[in-house]
Short mmCIF file of C-alpha atoms in Angstrom, two decimals:
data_model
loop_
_atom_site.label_atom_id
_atom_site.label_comp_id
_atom_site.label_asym_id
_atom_site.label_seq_id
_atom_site.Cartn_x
_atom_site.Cartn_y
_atom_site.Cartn_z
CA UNK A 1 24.62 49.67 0.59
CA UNK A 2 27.48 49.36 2.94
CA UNK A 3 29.43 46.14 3.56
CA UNK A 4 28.58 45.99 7.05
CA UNK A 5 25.20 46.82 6.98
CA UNK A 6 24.71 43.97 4.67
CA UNK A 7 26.29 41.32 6.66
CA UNK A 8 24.52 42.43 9.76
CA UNK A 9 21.75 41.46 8.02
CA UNK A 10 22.66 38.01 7.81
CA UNK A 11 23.75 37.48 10.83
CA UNK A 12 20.12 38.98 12.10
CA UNK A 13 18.43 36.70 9.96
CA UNK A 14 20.19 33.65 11.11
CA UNK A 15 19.84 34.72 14.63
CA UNK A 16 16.16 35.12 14.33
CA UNK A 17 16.03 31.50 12.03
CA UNK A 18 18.40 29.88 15.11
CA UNK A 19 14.99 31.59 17.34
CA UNK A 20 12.16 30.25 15.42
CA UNK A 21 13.48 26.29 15.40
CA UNK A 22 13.38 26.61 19.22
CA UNK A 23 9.58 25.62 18.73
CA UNK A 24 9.65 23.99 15.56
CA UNK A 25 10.13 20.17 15.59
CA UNK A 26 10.71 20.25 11.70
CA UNK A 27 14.13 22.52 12.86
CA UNK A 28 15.24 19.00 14.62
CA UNK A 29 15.15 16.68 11.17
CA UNK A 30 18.00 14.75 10.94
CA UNK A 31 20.24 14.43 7.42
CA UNK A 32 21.53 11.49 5.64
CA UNK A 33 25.23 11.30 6.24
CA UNK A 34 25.81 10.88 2.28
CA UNK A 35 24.03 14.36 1.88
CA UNK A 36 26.47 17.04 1.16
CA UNK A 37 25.10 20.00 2.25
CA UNK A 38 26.00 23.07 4.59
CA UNK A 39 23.53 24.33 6.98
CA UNK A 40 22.74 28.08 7.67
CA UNK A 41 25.72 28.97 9.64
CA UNK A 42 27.60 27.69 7.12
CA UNK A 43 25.63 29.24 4.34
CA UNK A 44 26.10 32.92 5.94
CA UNK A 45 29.79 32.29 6.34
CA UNK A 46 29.92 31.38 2.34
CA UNK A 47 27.75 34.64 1.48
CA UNK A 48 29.71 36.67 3.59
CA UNK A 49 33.03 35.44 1.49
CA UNK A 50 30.93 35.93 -1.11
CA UNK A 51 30.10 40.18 -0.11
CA UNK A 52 33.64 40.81 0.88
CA UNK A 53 35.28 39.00 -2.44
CA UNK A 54 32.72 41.39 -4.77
CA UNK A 55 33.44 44.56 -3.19
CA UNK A 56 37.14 43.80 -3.02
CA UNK A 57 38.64 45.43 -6.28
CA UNK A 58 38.99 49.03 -7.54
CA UNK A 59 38.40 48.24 -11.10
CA UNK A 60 35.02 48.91 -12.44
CA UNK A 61 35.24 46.02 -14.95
CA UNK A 62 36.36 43.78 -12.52
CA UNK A 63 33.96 44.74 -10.10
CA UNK A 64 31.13 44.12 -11.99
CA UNK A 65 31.96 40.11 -13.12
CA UNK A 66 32.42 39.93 -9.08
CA UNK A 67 29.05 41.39 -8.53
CA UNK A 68 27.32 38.88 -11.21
CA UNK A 69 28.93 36.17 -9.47
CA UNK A 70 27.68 37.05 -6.11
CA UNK A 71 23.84 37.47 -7.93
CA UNK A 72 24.66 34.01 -8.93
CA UNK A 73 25.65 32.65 -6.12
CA UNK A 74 22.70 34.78 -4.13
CA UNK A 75 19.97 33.55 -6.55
CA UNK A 76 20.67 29.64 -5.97
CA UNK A 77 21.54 30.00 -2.25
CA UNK A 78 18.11 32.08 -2.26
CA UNK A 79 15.95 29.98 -4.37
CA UNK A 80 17.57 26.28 -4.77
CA UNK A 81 17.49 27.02 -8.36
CA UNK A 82 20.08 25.14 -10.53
CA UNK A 83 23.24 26.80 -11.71
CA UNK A 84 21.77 26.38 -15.57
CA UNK A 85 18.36 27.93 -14.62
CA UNK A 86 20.08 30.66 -13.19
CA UNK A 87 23.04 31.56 -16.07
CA UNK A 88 20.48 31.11 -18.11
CA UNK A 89 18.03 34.31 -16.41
CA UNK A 90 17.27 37.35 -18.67
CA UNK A 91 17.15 39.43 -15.10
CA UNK A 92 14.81 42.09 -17.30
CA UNK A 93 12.11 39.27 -17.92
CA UNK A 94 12.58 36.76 -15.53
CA UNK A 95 13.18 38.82 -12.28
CA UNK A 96 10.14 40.74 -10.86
CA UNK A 97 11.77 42.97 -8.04
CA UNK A 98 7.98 44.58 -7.69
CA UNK A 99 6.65 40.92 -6.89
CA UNK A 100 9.49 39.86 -5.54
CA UNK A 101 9.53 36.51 -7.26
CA UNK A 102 12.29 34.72 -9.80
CA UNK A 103 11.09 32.92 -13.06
CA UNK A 104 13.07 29.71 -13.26
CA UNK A 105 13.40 26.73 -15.79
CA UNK A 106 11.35 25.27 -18.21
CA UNK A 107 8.45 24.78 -17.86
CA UNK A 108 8.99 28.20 -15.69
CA UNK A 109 8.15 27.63 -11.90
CA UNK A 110 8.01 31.43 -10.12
CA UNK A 111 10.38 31.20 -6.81
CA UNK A 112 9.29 33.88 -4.30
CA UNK A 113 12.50 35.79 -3.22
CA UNK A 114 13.32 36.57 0.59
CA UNK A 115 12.45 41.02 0.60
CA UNK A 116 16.18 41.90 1.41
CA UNK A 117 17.17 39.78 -1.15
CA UNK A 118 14.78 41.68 -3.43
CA UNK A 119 15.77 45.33 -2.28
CA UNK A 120 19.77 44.47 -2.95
CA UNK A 121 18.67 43.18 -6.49
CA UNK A 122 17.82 46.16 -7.98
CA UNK A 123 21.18 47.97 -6.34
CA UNK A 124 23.37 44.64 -8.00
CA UNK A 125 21.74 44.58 -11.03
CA UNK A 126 21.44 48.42 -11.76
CA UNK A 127 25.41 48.15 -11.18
CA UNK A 128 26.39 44.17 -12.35
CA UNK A 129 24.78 43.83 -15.45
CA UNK A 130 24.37 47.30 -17.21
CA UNK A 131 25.56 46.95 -21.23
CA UNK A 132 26.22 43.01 -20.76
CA UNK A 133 23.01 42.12 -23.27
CA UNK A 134 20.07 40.77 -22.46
CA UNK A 135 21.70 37.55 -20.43
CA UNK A 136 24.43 38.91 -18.34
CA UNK A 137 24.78 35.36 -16.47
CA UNK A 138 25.83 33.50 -19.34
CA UNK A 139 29.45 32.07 -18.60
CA UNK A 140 30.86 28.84 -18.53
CA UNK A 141 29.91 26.75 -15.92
CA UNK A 142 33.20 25.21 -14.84
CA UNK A 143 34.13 29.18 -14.35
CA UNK A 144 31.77 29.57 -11.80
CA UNK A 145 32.14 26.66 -10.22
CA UNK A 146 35.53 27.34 -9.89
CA UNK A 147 34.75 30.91 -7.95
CA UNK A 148 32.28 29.00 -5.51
CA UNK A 149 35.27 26.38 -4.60
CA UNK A 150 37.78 29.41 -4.09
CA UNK A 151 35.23 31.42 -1.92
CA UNK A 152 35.12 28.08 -0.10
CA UNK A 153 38.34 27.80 0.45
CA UNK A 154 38.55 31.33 2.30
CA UNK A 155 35.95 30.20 4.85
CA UNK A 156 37.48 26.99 5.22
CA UNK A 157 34.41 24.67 3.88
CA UNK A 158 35.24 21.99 1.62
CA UNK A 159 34.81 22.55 -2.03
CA UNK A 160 32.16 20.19 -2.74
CA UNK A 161 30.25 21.18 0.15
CA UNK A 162 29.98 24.56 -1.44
CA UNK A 163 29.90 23.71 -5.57
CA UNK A 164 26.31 24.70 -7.02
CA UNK A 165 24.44 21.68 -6.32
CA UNK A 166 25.34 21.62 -3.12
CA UNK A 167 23.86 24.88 -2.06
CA UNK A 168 20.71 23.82 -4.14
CA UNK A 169 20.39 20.85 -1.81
CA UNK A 170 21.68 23.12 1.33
CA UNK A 171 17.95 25.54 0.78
CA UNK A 172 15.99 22.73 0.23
CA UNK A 173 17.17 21.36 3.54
CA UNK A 174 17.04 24.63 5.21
CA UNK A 175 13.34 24.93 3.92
CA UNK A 176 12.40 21.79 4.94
CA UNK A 177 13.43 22.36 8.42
CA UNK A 178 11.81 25.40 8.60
CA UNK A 179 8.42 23.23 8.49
CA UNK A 180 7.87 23.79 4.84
CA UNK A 181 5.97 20.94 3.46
CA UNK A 182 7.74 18.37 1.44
CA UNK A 183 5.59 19.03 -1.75
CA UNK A 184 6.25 22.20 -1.39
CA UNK A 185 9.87 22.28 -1.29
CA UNK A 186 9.24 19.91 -4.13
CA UNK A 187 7.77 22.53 -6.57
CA UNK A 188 10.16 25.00 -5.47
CA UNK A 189 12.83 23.65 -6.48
CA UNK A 190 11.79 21.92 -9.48
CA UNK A 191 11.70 18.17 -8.89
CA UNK A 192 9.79 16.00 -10.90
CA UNK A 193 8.93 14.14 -7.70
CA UNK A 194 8.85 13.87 -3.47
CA UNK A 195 11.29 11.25 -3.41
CA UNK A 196 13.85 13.27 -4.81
CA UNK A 197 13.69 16.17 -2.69
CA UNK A 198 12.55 13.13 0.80
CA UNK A 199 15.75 11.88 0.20
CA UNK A 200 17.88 15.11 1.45
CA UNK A 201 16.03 14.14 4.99
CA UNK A 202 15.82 11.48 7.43
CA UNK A 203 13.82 10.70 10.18
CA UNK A 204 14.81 8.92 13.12
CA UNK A 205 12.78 7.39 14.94
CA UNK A 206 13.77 10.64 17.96
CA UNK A 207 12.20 12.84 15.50
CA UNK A 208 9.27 11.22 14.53
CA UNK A 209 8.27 11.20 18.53
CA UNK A 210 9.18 14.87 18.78
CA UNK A 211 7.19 16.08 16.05
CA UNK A 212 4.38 13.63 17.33
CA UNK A 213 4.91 14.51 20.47
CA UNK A 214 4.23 18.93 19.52
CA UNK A 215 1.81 18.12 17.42
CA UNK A 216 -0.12 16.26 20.13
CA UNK A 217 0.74 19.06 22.55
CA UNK A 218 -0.74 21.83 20.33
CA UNK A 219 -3.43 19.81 19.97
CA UNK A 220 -4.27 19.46 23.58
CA UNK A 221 -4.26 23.44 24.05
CA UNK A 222 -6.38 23.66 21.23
CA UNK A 223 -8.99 21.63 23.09
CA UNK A 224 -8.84 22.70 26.28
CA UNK A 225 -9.41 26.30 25.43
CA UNK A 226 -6.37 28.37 26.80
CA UNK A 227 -7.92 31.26 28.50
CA UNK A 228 -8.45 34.43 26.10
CA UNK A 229 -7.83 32.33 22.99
CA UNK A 230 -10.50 30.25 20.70
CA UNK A 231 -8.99 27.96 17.93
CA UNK A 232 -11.40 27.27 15.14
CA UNK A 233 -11.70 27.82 11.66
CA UNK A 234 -12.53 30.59 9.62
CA UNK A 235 -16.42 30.46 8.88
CA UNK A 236 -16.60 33.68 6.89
CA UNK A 237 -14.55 36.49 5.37
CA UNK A 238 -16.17 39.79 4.61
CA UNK A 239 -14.09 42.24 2.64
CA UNK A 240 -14.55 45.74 2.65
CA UNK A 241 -12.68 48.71 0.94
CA UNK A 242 -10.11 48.73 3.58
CA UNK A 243 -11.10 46.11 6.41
CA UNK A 244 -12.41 43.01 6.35
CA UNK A 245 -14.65 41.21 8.84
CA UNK A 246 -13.14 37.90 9.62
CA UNK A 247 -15.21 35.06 11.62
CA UNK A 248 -13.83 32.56 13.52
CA UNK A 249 -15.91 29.19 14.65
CA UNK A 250 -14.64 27.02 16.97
CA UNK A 251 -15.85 23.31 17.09
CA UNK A 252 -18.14 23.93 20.13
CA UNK A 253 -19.58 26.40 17.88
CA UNK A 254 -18.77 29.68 19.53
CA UNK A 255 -18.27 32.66 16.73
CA UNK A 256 -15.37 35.15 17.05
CA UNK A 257 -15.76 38.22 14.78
CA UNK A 258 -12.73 40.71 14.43
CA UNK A 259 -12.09 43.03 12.04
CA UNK A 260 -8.39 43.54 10.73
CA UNK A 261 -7.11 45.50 7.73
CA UNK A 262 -7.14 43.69 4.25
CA UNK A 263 -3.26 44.24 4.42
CA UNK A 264 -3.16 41.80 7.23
CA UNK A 265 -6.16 39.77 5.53
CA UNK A 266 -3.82 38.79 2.80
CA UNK A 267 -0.13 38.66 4.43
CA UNK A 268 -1.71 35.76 6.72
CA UNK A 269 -3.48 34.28 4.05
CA UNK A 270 -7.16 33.91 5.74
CA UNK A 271 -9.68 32.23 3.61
CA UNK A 272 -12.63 30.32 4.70
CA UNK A 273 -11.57 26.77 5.90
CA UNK A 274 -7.86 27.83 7.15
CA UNK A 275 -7.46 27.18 10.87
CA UNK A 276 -6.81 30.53 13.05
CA UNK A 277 -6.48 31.58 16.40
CA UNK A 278 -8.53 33.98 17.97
CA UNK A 279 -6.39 36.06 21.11
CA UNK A 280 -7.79 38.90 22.74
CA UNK A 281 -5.59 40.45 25.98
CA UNK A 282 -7.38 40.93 29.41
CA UNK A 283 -8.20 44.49 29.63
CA UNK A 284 -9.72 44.52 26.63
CA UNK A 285 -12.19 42.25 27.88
CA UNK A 286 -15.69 43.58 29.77
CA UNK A 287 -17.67 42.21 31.61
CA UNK A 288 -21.24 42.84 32.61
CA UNK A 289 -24.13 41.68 34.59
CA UNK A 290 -28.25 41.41 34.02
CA UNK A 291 -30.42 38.58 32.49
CA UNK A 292 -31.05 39.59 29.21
CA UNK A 293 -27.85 39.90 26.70
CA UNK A 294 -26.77 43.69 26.96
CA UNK A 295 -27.56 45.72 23.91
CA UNK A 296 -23.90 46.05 22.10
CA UNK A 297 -21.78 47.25 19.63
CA UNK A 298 -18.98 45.22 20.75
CA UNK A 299 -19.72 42.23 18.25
CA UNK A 300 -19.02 39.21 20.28
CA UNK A 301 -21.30 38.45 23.69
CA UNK A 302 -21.13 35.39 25.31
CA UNK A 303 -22.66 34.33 28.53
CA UNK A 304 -20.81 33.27 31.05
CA UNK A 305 -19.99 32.39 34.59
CA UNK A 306 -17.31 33.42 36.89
CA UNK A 307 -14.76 31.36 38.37
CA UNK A 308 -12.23 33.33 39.74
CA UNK A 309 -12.14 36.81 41.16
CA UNK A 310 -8.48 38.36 42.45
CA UNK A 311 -8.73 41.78 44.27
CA UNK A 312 -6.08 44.05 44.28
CA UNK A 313 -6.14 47.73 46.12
CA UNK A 314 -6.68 49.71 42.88
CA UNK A 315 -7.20 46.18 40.23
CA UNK A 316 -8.40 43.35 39.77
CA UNK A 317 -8.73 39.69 37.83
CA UNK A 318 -11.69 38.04 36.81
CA UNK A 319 -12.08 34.52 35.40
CA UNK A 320 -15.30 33.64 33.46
CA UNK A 321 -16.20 30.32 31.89
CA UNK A 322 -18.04 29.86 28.90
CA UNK A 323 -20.42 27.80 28.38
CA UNK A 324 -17.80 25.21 26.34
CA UNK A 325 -15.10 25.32 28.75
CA UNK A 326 -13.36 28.15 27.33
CA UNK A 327 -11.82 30.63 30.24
CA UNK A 328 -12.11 34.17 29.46
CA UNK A 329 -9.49 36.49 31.45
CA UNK A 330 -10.80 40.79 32.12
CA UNK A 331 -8.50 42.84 34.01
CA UNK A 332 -10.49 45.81 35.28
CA UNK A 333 -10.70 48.26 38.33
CA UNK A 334 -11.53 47.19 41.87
CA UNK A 335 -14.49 49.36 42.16
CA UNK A 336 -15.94 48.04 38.98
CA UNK A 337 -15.80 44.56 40.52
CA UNK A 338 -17.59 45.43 43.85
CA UNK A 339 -20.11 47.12 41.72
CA UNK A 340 -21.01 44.24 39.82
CA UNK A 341 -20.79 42.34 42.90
CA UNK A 342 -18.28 39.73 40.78
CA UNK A 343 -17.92 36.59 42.47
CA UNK A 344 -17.29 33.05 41.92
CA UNK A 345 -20.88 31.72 40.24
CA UNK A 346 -21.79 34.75 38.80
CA UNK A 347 -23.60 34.73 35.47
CA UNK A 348 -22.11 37.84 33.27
CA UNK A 349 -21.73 38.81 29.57
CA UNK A 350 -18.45 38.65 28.33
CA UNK A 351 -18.12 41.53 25.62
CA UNK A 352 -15.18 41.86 22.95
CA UNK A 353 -14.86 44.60 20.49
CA UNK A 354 -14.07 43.07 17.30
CA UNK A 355 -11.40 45.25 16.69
CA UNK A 356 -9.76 43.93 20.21
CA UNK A 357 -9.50 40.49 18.52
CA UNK A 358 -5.72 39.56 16.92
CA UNK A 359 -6.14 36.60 14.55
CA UNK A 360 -3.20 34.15 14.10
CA UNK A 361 -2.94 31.33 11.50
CA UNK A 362 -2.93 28.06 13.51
#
């Protein structure tokens, strides 16, 4: 892996963490100012002192105790793990690079690790800890400590903002600010309870309204129905071979059915009972007229009533209501709207393939 690629990386990440906490409240929490911690900025300048330190010298031996420190310093920036649990790793046992998770103290608690953290673990280790036994980590502490104040130093940061405990309570900060809930930070990192890990955050009495405040807001789009989306929770789940039917109730009762692979079943976590959005984009929306409900393979028919019709020369917009509220947006041809005679008052059918349905956890 090459130098530069590697701190591209974090910059990208951080840029893209910077990107999320635009719409998350949680990103706003304020600190204690007798918390010593360094936030992400900070943390990518460290690693990056870290990277450029490792791959400094020409000697293999020396090389290599560079490279362990820098998987040292990576696994407790990564995981908030403490700089014991971490000299104290037997990387063949208690790293899984296939699951992508870290096996830490006693009793052992499994850390999930960030997947480019995982991919350079098998390059580091393969190079880091070959022929050093079965617990290549295990140095004196006051040794490493003293490399995390030097790489400090080189980045300008204050030594004890940077010493292992420090960067323990820097990712459990960073986590909880991502909107991470407190008991699960809590776990992560090992506590023994809430108030320990609570006490690394503060919040003002600014915050508290701003969190209230989107958490009020997301609650009023929920209920009035933004057009082409239903928010509900998952009624059923059923799983085939490779896709899995998915149902989505809302609490006026309207069903959503979509079908998604069992790939994306299990990255989003969708179980009965978790909240999800159902979002399906205008032109894959159709509409049709007639009193009876059309015979369909679509999987989700609704009847409706039209609102709104805009005419373009070639296009068009049309706006139906169902019967809770909900506004359902289909973008079709001009000549398919004159031929349904679309207007506002209309009773139609709205139709949506099941497969035209994108599920989001809520």
């Amino acid at each position: 892996m090459r130098q530069d690629d590697s701190l591209e990386r974090i910059w990208e990440a951080l840029a893209e963490n910077v990107a999320e906490r635009r719409h998350n409240p949680a990103g706003m929490l304020s600190i204690p100012d007798d918390v010593k911690y360094l936030d992400t900025v900070e943390l990518a300048r460290l690693e990056e002192a870290f990277r450029l330190w490792a791959a400094r010298p020409a000697r293999g031996d020396v090389r290599r105790s560079r490279l362990r420190m820098l998987l040292v310093f990576l696994l407790i920036r990564h995981t908030g793990a403490r700089l014991g649990e971490v000299l104290a790793l037997a990387p063949a046992r208690d790293i899984d690079t296939a699951r992508g998770v870290a096996r830490l103290g006693e009793p052992v608690r499994e850390v999930q690790l960030p997947p480019d953290l995982v991919t350079q673990l098998s390059d580091l280790l393969d190079e880091a800890v070959a022929g050093e036994g079965e617990r290549p980590f295990d140095v004196d502490q006051a040794h490493v400590r003293r490399k995390f104040y030097e790489r400090a130093h080189e980045c300008d940061l204050a030594p004890d903002l940077a010493n292992p405990s420090a960067l323990r309570r820097s990712r459990a900060i960073e986590l909880l600010r991502s909107g991470l809930p407190l008991p699960v930070v809590q776990r992560l990192l090992g506590h023994s309870t809430a108030s320990l890990t609570a006490a690394y955050i503060d919040v003002s009495h600014e915050d508290m309204q701003r969190m209230v405040g989107h958490a009020l807001d997301r609650e009023q789009r929920r209920r009035t129905s933004a057009r082409n989306a239903f928010y509900g929770r998952i009624a059923a789940v059923v799983r085939g071979d490779v896709q899995s039917v998915v149902s989505v109730q809302t609490p006026s009762g309207i069903r959503v059915a979509s079908v998604i692979t069992n790939d994306s079943l299990d990255n989003l976590g969708l179980r009965p009972g978790v909240f999800a959005a159902a979002e399906v984009k205008a032109p894959w929306v159709v509409l049709t007229v007639g009193s009876e409900a059309p015979t369909s393979t679509a999987g989700n028919v609704y009847p409706a009533t039209i609102v709104k019709v805009l005419m373009g020369a070639a296009t068009a917009e049309a706006v139906a209501r169902l019967a809770d509220g909900t506004e359902i947006c289909s973008v079709l041809t001009a000549d398919r709207v004159r031929a349904l005679d679309l207007a506002v008052g209309t009773p139609v059918w709205v139709l949506i393939n099941v497969f035209s349905v994108i599920l989001n956890v809520s």
